[in-house]
Each structure stands twice: as C-alpha cells, then as structure tokens.
mmCIF file of C-alpha atoms in Angstrom:
data_model
loop_
_atom_site.group_PDB
_atom_site.id
_atom_site.type_symbol
_atom_site.label_atom_id
_atom_site.label_comp_id
_atom_site.label_asym_id
_atom_site.label_seq_id
_atom_site.Cartn_x
_atom_site.Cartn_y
_atom_site.Cartn_z
ATOM 1 C CA UNK A 33 110.066 59.900 102.972
ATOM 2 C CA UNK A 34 108.663 63.145 101.606
ATOM 3 C CA UNK A 35 110.834 66.240 101.697
ATOM 4 C CA UNK A 36 108.908 69.504 102.250
ATOM 5 C CA UNK A 37 109.178 71.837 99.304
ATOM 6 C CA UNK A 38 111.533 74.763 99.823
ATOM 7 C CA UNK A 39 109.886 78.117 100.323
ATOM 8 C CA UNK A 40 111.351 81.569 100.172
ATOM 9 C CA UNK A 41 111.115 83.266 103.572
ATOM 10 C CA UNK A 42 108.597 86.049 103.939
ATOM 11 C CA UNK A 43 109.759 89.456 105.173
ATOM 12 C CA UNK A 44 108.172 88.784 108.570
ATOM 13 C CA UNK A 45 109.824 85.359 109.011
ATOM 14 C CA UNK A 46 113.371 86.307 108.046
ATOM 15 C CA UNK A 47 115.892 86.589 110.930
ATOM 16 C CA UNK A 48 116.728 90.131 109.858
ATOM 17 C CA UNK A 49 113.068 91.184 109.870
ATOM 18 C CA UNK A 50 113.611 93.324 112.939
ATOM 19 C CA UNK A 51 116.284 95.317 111.101
ATOM 20 C CA UNK A 52 115.011 98.243 109.042
ATOM 21 C CA UNK A 53 114.550 97.704 105.334
ATOM 22 C CA UNK A 54 116.805 100.002 103.343
ATOM 23 C CA UNK A 55 116.310 101.515 99.919
ATOM 24 C CA UNK A 56 119.169 102.530 97.652
ATOM 25 C CA UNK A 57 118.330 105.607 95.562
ATOM 26 C CA UNK A 58 119.726 106.572 92.165
ATOM 27 C CA UNK A 59 118.819 109.806 90.362
ATOM 28 C CA UNK A 60 118.866 110.233 86.596
ATOM 29 C CA UNK A 61 119.713 113.398 84.659
ATOM 30 C CA UNK A 62 116.026 114.183 84.089
ATOM 31 C CA UNK A 63 115.301 114.168 87.833
ATOM 32 C CA UNK A 64 113.729 110.713 88.072
ATOM 33 C CA UNK A 65 114.544 108.336 90.940
ATOM 34 C CA UNK A 66 115.066 104.564 91.085
ATOM 35 C CA UNK A 67 114.757 102.708 94.409
ATOM 36 C CA UNK A 68 116.289 99.268 95.033
ATOM 37 C CA UNK A 69 115.347 97.288 98.156
ATOM 38 C CA UNK A 70 116.729 94.008 99.514
ATOM 39 C CA UNK A 71 113.493 92.100 99.887
ATOM 40 C CA UNK A 72 112.810 88.432 99.167
ATOM 41 C CA UNK A 73 109.913 87.627 96.856
ATOM 42 C CA UNK A 74 107.309 85.709 98.800
ATOM 43 C CA UNK A 75 105.905 84.103 95.684
ATOM 44 C CA UNK A 76 107.061 85.453 92.328
ATOM 45 C CA UNK A 77 103.903 84.099 90.699
ATOM 46 C CA UNK A 78 101.665 86.061 93.055
ATOM 47 C CA UNK A 79 103.696 89.157 93.864
ATOM 48 C CA UNK A 80 101.889 92.218 95.121
ATOM 49 C CA UNK A 81 104.113 94.903 96.566
ATOM 50 C CA UNK A 82 104.604 98.643 96.206
ATOM 51 C CA UNK A 83 106.724 101.541 97.320
ATOM 52 C CA UNK A 84 104.332 103.916 99.076
ATOM 53 C CA UNK A 85 104.892 107.680 99.267
ATOM 54 C CA UNK A 86 102.788 109.592 101.779
ATOM 55 C CA UNK A 87 102.673 113.374 101.972
ATOM 56 C CA UNK A 88 103.582 114.419 105.497
ATOM 57 C CA UNK A 89 100.878 116.329 107.308
ATOM 58 C CA UNK A 90 98.089 114.785 105.242
ATOM 59 C CA UNK A 91 96.037 113.204 108.045
ATOM 60 C CA UNK A 92 93.389 111.810 105.690
ATOM 61 C CA UNK A 93 95.908 110.074 103.451
ATOM 62 C CA UNK A 94 94.468 111.587 100.296
ATOM 63 C CA UNK A 95 97.933 112.341 98.911
ATOM 64 C CA UNK A 96 99.467 108.889 98.542
ATOM 65 C CA UNK A 97 101.467 107.601 95.600
ATOM 66 C CA UNK A 98 102.055 103.874 95.059
ATOM 67 C CA UNK A 99 104.899 102.722 92.815
ATOM 68 C CA UNK A 100 104.871 99.021 91.882
ATOM 69 C CA UNK A 101 107.847 96.948 92.997
ATOM 70 C CA UNK A 102 109.242 94.444 90.494
ATOM 71 C CA UNK A 103 112.040 91.850 90.738
ATOM 72 C CA UNK A 104 115.514 93.270 90.099
ATOM 73 C CA UNK A 105 117.703 90.278 90.897
ATOM 74 C CA UNK A 106 117.909 87.726 93.675
ATOM 75 C CA UNK A 107 116.238 89.007 96.840
ATOM 76 C CA UNK A 108 116.053 92.501 95.355
ATOM 77 C CA UNK A 109 113.118 94.573 94.109
ATOM 78 C CA UNK A 110 112.894 97.929 92.337
ATOM 79 C CA UNK A 111 110.510 100.869 92.028
ATOM 80 C CA UNK A 112 110.828 103.837 89.693
ATOM 81 C CA UNK A 113 109.591 107.389 90.209
ATOM 82 C CA UNK A 114 109.865 108.913 86.714
ATOM 83 C CA UNK A 115 110.562 112.595 86.254
ATOM 84 C CA UNK A 116 107.180 112.830 84.498
ATOM 85 C CA UNK A 117 105.397 112.082 87.804
ATOM 86 C CA UNK A 118 105.223 115.470 89.526
ATOM 87 C CA UNK A 119 104.681 115.156 93.253
ATOM 88 C CA UNK A 120 102.894 118.061 94.942
ATOM 89 C CA UNK A 121 105.327 120.228 96.871
ATOM 90 C CA UNK A 122 106.186 118.999 100.351
ATOM 91 C CA UNK A 123 107.861 116.184 102.278
ATOM 92 C CA UNK A 124 106.975 112.574 101.490
ATOM 93 C CA UNK A 125 107.620 109.661 103.836
ATOM 94 C CA UNK A 126 108.608 106.398 102.118
ATOM 95 C CA UNK A 127 107.181 102.963 102.972
ATOM 96 C CA UNK A 128 107.171 99.477 101.490
ATOM 97 C CA UNK A 129 103.880 97.562 101.368
ATOM 98 C CA UNK A 130 103.777 93.808 100.699
ATOM 99 C CA UNK A 131 100.383 92.249 100.083
ATOM 100 C CA UNK A 132 97.982 92.881 102.940
ATOM 101 C CA UNK A 133 100.747 93.588 105.442
ATOM 102 C CA UNK A 134 100.933 96.947 107.144
ATOM 103 C CA UNK A 135 103.323 99.258 105.249
ATOM 104 C CA UNK A 136 106.792 99.419 106.776
ATOM 105 C CA UNK A 137 108.873 102.593 106.982
ATOM 106 C CA UNK A 138 112.040 102.468 104.905
ATOM 107 C CA UNK A 139 115.508 103.564 105.952
ATOM 108 C CA UNK A 140 117.953 105.094 103.473
ATOM 109 C CA UNK A 141 120.635 102.958 101.881
ATOM 110 C CA UNK A 142 123.178 104.221 99.374
ATOM 111 C CA UNK A 143 122.244 107.401 97.506
ATOM 112 C CA UNK A 144 123.714 108.240 94.111
ATOM 113 C CA UNK A 145 122.460 111.746 93.392
ATOM 114 C CA UNK A 146 125.339 112.942 91.227
ATOM 115 C CA UNK A 147 123.000 113.542 88.285
ATOM 116 C CA UNK A 148 121.155 116.208 90.293
ATOM 117 C CA UNK A 149 124.248 118.365 90.811
ATOM 118 C CA UNK A 150 124.040 121.555 88.740
ATOM 119 C CA UNK A 151 121.025 120.179 86.917
ATOM 120 C CA UNK A 152 119.939 122.206 83.867
ATOM 121 C CA UNK A 153 116.374 121.224 82.900
ATOM 122 C CA UNK A 154 115.505 121.368 79.224
ATOM 123 C CA UNK A 155 112.894 123.681 77.677
ATOM 124 C CA UNK A 156 109.322 122.963 78.707
ATOM 125 C CA UNK A 157 106.215 124.824 79.822
ATOM 126 C CA UNK A 158 105.158 122.194 82.356
ATOM 127 C CA UNK A 159 105.857 122.866 86.045
ATOM 128 C CA UNK A 160 109.418 122.152 87.098
ATOM 129 C CA UNK A 161 109.372 119.067 89.330
ATOM 130 C CA UNK A 162 112.268 118.377 91.704
ATOM 131 C CA UNK A 163 112.531 115.463 94.144
ATOM 132 C CA UNK A 164 115.482 114.795 96.479
ATOM 133 C CA UNK A 165 115.780 111.800 98.867
ATOM 134 C CA UNK A 166 117.107 112.517 102.352
ATOM 135 C CA UNK A 167 117.474 111.046 105.828
ATOM 136 C CA UNK A 168 115.123 112.317 108.530
ATOM 137 C CA UNK A 169 116.285 113.066 112.065
ATOM 138 C CA UNK A 170 114.850 109.658 113.059
ATOM 139 C CA UNK A 171 116.905 107.850 110.426
ATOM 140 C CA UNK A 172 114.066 107.219 107.976
ATOM 141 C CA UNK A 173 113.924 107.773 104.223
ATOM 142 C CA UNK A 174 111.863 110.697 102.967
ATOM 143 C CA UNK A 175 111.623 112.785 99.813
ATOM 144 C CA UNK A 176 111.506 116.560 99.494
ATOM 145 C CA UNK A 177 109.619 117.691 96.428
ATOM 146 C CA UNK A 178 109.181 121.058 94.745
ATOM 147 C CA UNK A 179 106.790 121.973 91.952
ATOM 148 C CA UNK A 180 107.395 125.439 90.492
ATOM 149 C CA UNK A 181 106.085 127.191 87.394
ATOM 150 C CA UNK A 182 107.790 129.434 86.526
ATOM 151 C CA UNK A 183 110.952 128.884 88.541
ATOM 152 C CA UNK A 184 113.764 131.354 89.278
ATOM 153 C CA UNK A 185 116.865 129.348 90.210
ATOM 154 C CA UNK A 186 119.368 131.210 92.362
ATOM 155 C CA UNK A 187 122.983 130.881 91.310
ATOM 156 C CA UNK A 188 126.106 132.562 92.605
ATOM 157 C CA UNK A 189 125.648 135.086 95.431
ATOM 158 C CA UNK A 190 128.281 137.617 96.484
ATOM 159 C CA UNK A 191 128.356 140.053 99.395
ATOM 160 C CA UNK A 192 130.628 143.091 99.012
ATOM 161 C CA UNK A 193 130.498 146.819 99.797
ATOM 162 C CA UNK A 194 127.151 146.545 101.543
ATOM 163 C CA UNK A 195 125.487 144.955 98.535
ATOM 164 C CA UNK A 196 124.140 141.507 97.713
ATOM 165 C CA UNK A 197 124.864 140.665 94.087
ATOM 166 C CA UNK A 198 123.137 137.632 92.676
ATOM 167 C CA UNK A 199 122.734 135.672 89.493
ATOM 168 C CA UNK A 200 119.861 133.408 88.521
ATOM 169 C CA UNK A 201 118.090 131.652 85.689
ATOM 170 C CA UNK A 202 114.421 131.632 84.755
ATOM 171 C CA UNK A 203 112.754 128.332 83.823
ATOM 172 C CA UNK A 204 109.384 127.208 82.519
ATOM 173 C CA UNK A 205 108.293 130.256 80.540
ATOM 174 C CA UNK A 206 107.749 130.299 76.801
ATOM 175 C CA UNK A 207 109.608 133.553 76.109
ATOM 176 C CA UNK A 208 112.110 134.247 78.916
ATOM 177 C CA UNK A 209 113.569 137.292 77.156
ATOM 178 C CA UNK A 210 110.151 138.981 77.036
ATOM 179 C CA UNK A 211 109.325 137.888 80.603
ATOM 180 C CA UNK A 212 112.576 139.384 81.941
ATOM 181 C CA UNK A 213 112.312 142.621 79.961
ATOM 182 C CA UNK A 214 111.874 145.329 82.598
ATOM 183 C CA UNK A 215 111.712 142.721 85.398
ATOM 184 C CA UNK A 216 112.778 143.498 88.969
ATOM 185 C CA UNK A 217 113.881 141.652 92.058
ATOM 186 C CA UNK A 218 111.460 142.564 94.826
ATOM 187 C CA UNK A 219 112.426 142.238 98.489
ATOM 188 C CA UNK A 220 109.210 141.948 100.514
ATOM 189 C CA UNK A 221 109.143 142.463 104.270
ATOM 190 C CA UNK A 222 107.607 139.347 105.777
ATOM 191 C CA UNK A 223 106.058 141.040 108.846
ATOM 192 C CA UNK A 224 104.411 143.674 106.635
ATOM 193 C CA UNK A 225 103.996 142.489 103.018
ATOM 194 C CA UNK A 226 102.900 145.972 101.960
ATOM 195 C CA UNK A 227 106.533 147.088 102.418
ATOM 196 C CA UNK A 228 108.776 146.181 99.498
ATOM 197 C CA UNK A 229 111.940 147.364 97.824
ATOM 198 C CA UNK A 230 112.692 146.775 94.143
ATOM 199 C CA UNK A 231 115.898 146.689 92.104
ATOM 200 C CA UNK A 232 116.126 146.167 88.337
ATOM 201 C CA UNK A 233 117.590 143.027 86.800
ATOM 202 C CA UNK A 234 120.000 142.764 83.913
ATOM 203 C CA UNK A 235 118.928 139.922 81.637
ATOM 204 C CA UNK A 236 120.781 137.781 79.127
ATOM 205 C CA UNK A 237 118.322 135.331 77.523
ATOM 206 C CA UNK A 238 117.013 133.341 80.507
ATOM 207 C CA UNK A 239 119.792 134.454 82.886
ATOM 208 C CA UNK A 240 119.436 137.491 85.140
ATOM 209 C CA UNK A 241 121.632 139.500 87.532
ATOM 210 C CA UNK A 242 120.690 141.885 90.335
ATOM 211 C CA UNK A 243 122.314 144.018 93.040
ATOM 212 C CA UNK A 244 120.500 144.752 96.310
ATOM 213 C CA UNK A 245 121.867 147.406 98.683
ATOM 214 C CA UNK A 246 121.529 146.325 102.315
ATOM 215 C CA UNK A 247 121.067 149.919 103.486
ATOM 216 C CA UNK A 248 117.672 150.073 101.742
ATOM 217 C CA UNK A 249 116.458 147.128 103.809
ATOM 218 C CA UNK A 250 118.090 148.187 107.069
ATOM 219 C CA UNK A 251 116.342 151.573 106.866
ATOM 220 C CA UNK A 252 113.049 149.829 107.774
ATOM 221 C CA UNK A 253 114.455 148.057 110.834
ATOM 222 C CA UNK A 254 112.727 148.971 114.093
ATOM 223 C CA UNK A 255 114.147 146.378 116.469
ATOM 224 C CA UNK A 256 113.916 142.607 116.626
ATOM 225 C CA UNK A 257 114.386 140.614 113.461
ATOM 226 C CA UNK A 258 113.181 141.414 109.961
ATOM 227 C CA UNK A 259 113.087 138.907 107.121
ATOM 228 C CA UNK A 260 112.923 140.037 103.508
ATOM 229 C CA UNK A 261 111.787 137.440 100.969
ATOM 230 C CA UNK A 262 113.200 137.826 97.456
ATOM 231 C CA UNK A 263 110.962 137.536 94.404
ATOM 232 C CA UNK A 264 111.552 137.901 90.685
ATOM 233 C CA UNK A 265 108.719 140.032 89.340
ATOM 234 C CA UNK A 266 107.687 140.717 85.762
ATOM 235 C CA UNK A 267 107.407 144.342 84.608
ATOM 236 C CA UNK A 268 103.602 144.169 84.379
ATOM 237 C CA UNK A 269 103.269 142.568 87.831
ATOM 238 C CA UNK A 270 102.557 145.910 89.529
ATOM 239 C CA UNK A 271 98.863 145.818 88.655
ATOM 240 C CA UNK A 272 98.487 142.217 89.847
ATOM 241 C CA UNK A 273 100.412 143.086 93.011
ATOM 242 C CA UNK A 274 97.632 145.438 94.098
ATOM 243 C CA UNK A 275 95.156 142.567 93.994
ATOM 244 C CA UNK A 276 97.108 140.350 96.420
ATOM 245 C CA UNK A 277 97.726 141.069 100.077
ATOM 246 C CA UNK A 278 100.964 139.101 100.135
ATOM 247 C CA UNK A 279 103.137 136.631 98.264
ATOM 248 C CA UNK A 280 101.301 133.576 99.605
ATOM 249 C CA UNK A 281 98.006 134.844 98.205
ATOM 250 C CA UNK A 282 99.627 135.300 94.826
ATOM 251 C CA UNK A 283 101.056 131.778 94.984
ATOM 252 C CA UNK A 284 97.655 130.308 95.800
ATOM 253 C CA UNK A 285 96.018 132.206 92.940
ATOM 254 C CA UNK A 286 98.683 130.980 90.523
ATOM 255 C CA UNK A 287 98.202 127.351 91.572
ATOM 256 C CA UNK A 288 94.444 127.621 91.114
ATOM 257 C CA UNK A 289 94.722 129.278 87.721
ATOM 258 C CA UNK A 290 93.623 127.383 84.592
ATOM 259 C CA UNK A 291 96.300 125.849 82.390
ATOM 260 C CA UNK A 292 95.849 128.430 79.626
ATOM 261 C CA UNK A 293 96.480 131.396 81.943
ATOM 262 C CA UNK A 294 99.726 133.304 81.261
ATOM 263 C CA UNK A 295 102.692 132.386 83.514
ATOM 264 C CA UNK A 296 102.738 133.852 87.012
ATOM 265 C CA UNK A 297 103.945 137.438 87.092
ATOM 266 C CA UNK A 298 105.926 136.886 90.299
ATOM 267 C CA UNK A 299 108.052 133.931 91.326
ATOM 268 C CA UNK A 300 110.044 133.185 94.462
ATOM 269 C CA UNK A 301 113.816 133.036 93.956
ATOM 270 C CA UNK A 302 115.031 129.649 95.223
ATOM 271 C CA UNK A 303 117.819 127.120 94.838
ATOM 272 C CA UNK A 304 116.501 123.590 94.233
ATOM 273 C CA UNK A 305 118.448 122.254 91.222
ATOM 274 C CA UNK A 306 121.094 120.223 93.034
ATOM 275 C CA UNK A 307 121.369 117.347 95.514
ATOM 276 C CA UNK A 308 121.255 119.399 98.746
ATOM 277 C CA UNK A 309 117.837 119.035 100.335
ATOM 278 C CA UNK A 310 118.383 121.653 103.068
ATOM 279 C CA UNK A 311 120.506 124.610 101.969
ATOM 280 C CA UNK A 312 120.292 126.591 105.202
ATOM 281 C CA UNK A 313 123.124 124.855 107.124
ATOM 282 C CA UNK A 314 125.217 124.235 103.989
ATOM 283 C CA UNK A 315 125.210 127.570 102.150
ATOM 284 C CA UNK A 316 126.416 130.085 104.727
ATOM 285 C CA UNK A 317 127.020 133.698 103.736
ATOM 286 C CA UNK A 318 128.858 136.386 105.715
ATOM 287 C CA UNK A 319 126.900 138.813 107.859
ATOM 288 C CA UNK A 320 127.514 142.513 107.322
ATOM 289 C CA UNK A 321 127.155 145.142 110.061
ATOM 290 C CA UNK A 322 125.464 148.446 109.230
ATOM 291 C CA UNK A 323 124.701 151.508 111.313
ATOM 292 C CA UNK A 324 121.115 152.802 111.301
ATOM 293 C CA UNK A 325 119.229 155.535 113.156
ATOM 294 C CA UNK A 326 118.015 152.868 115.595
ATOM 295 C CA UNK A 327 121.332 151.124 116.155
ATOM 296 C CA UNK A 328 123.686 148.679 114.506
ATOM 297 C CA UNK A 329 122.229 145.752 112.563
ATOM 298 C CA UNK A 330 123.589 142.581 111.017
ATOM 299 C CA UNK A 331 122.373 141.722 107.518
ATOM 300 C CA UNK A 332 122.675 138.164 106.200
ATOM 301 C CA UNK A 333 121.347 136.408 103.086
ATOM 302 C CA UNK A 334 120.196 132.836 103.678
ATOM 303 C CA UNK A 335 118.054 130.030 102.319
ATOM 304 C CA UNK A 336 114.852 129.186 104.168
ATOM 305 C CA UNK A 337 113.653 125.696 105.112
ATOM 306 C CA UNK A 338 112.045 125.569 101.651
ATOM 307 C CA UNK A 339 115.336 126.638 99.983
ATOM 308 C CA UNK A 340 113.871 130.033 99.060
ATOM 309 C CA UNK A 341 116.226 133.028 99.154
ATOM 310 C CA UNK A 342 115.722 135.617 101.889
ATOM 311 C CA UNK A 343 117.673 138.328 103.732
ATOM 312 C CA UNK A 344 117.673 138.638 107.524
ATOM 313 C CA UNK A 345 118.133 141.990 109.331
ATOM 314 C CA UNK A 346 118.614 141.898 113.109
ATOM 315 C CA UNK A 347 120.227 143.814 115.916
ATOM 316 C CA UNK A 348 123.970 143.344 116.226
#
C-alpha cells in the first residue's frame, strides 16, 4: 500500500484561510521596519512570495513596492523595509502576494515601535524618510510615510499669556547654524497665502525656539474659521517667496529641483519623529479666547492630518 506524500497546506486550503492574515511589525532605531507573517511555505524549493506596498490613490498602480518574503521559522515568513528605502510621502496599503494568486490585504498583528519614540536621526543630507505602521478604520494594515528635506521637527509647545512658544530642531541641512541665522517662523493664512506674519527664531546649533503672539493672527479674522500654517523660513527666503504663490507651489518646486540645488529656503514645521501616526486626536492643546474688533475668537494650535503644525482661529 502506497502512502501519499505529505504536503504543506497552501494558504487557500488551510482551515483558517478565511481569517485575515496578520503581520507583526518591528521598527529599528534607524527607522526601518521588519514584518513577520504566519504563512505556510507552499514549497520551500519553489517559493515566490512578496509583501506588496501600494500607494493609496494611485489608480494606475505605478507606485508599488515589492519586498521579498523569506522563511523565518516554521510557518512564518519575513519581509524587511530598510530605512534606506525611502517611500514617497503618502499612505501605503499592505498586501501579501503568493505566486500567481491575487494579493491579499494584511491585517495588523503586534507592533513594536518603541525605537521610533523620540527618534533622533543622525547627520545626513539625504531626505529624511519616516514610515509608521497603523491600523485603518477597516482594520487593515497600512503605512504612513513622510519624505522631507530639510525637515523642521516640532518639539515642546506651550500656550501662555496669549502666546504660542515652541521649540524645534532642523534636520537634513549641511550647515544648520548658517541656515538658521536670521531665520523666522512664518505663519501663512491658508485662505489667502499672500497674508503672512513672521517672528524671529532663537537658534542653538540645529535647535530653534520661537514665540508667536495670537493677537497678531486674530487681527486678520473676519468671521468663520482661519487656519495659519507654520513654516520655518531661511533669512534669504524673502526673494524666493515672491516667486511662489503659496507654500504648495514652493514645495513642488523643491521636489522638482536637481540634487545639487541648495536646500529649500522654507520648510513646513511638523512632528513625525515618533510612533504616533495621527497627532491630531492625541496632542491636544488648550484654546485661548481673545477679543477682536469683530468679536471674540478662540485660538488653538493643532497638528493637521499630515502632522504639520498649524493654528486655528474661529469664532467663540
């Protein structure tokens, strides 16, 4: 009597196939990510599988990154996203693809992101790449990536006596002391980018401090809601500022610039060097009421959906 040879079950034939596949994520101190998935090898001698990252909103699928999956123990495979692989900024949905099968969406498992907390990147002139795994509202695994050069990381913020006092650190410039010499924090009115208010910064090497009086922003309020986006601007940025209609135009020009062009003269102040993918509901700051010629307003600093720092002015 011949006994059939034992075969490892394929993902589709396993009893738990209907359950979502989960990926455990571990971050390293450099910002890289390792993903471990419980997945049986169909045939170790002919293994063809990958972790697939797809940029959300890219209908044509041009922005897709495939990371090879390799055995990492019994019924377990691993993929690595090194810190040297800089994903374009955005949200990336995570799939697993085995052979010719249709890629399957992954659910999050255990996340160990402790290495991302209070991360202090080393000196470099390459764009600062940040990638944080998170759970979507549908329970799927996705990644939020940022790619900034230079980058102004927001630190401690304090609200007192009608003033927002902030501290930050400048990354990815060759000479931060020279870059920050004479620099300002510019609050730009989102509904009318031609309106801006500047305050000087006090610099200490790559660190900077600023104080922004709320009354200067509230003076422009004319009803409804105003949002002021905060930028760190180099002293010689004034001339370049006249050439751009708004901050987004300046960002686009900087991204399209050749590699040998000097660093951008203006950079959005943001907080991305930690393990919190969405700062807005986590970092809450007190609102302050001010009286203006048009009524009482409430002024509140907050982080946007992209974790950029802004100030909101609205009727009380």
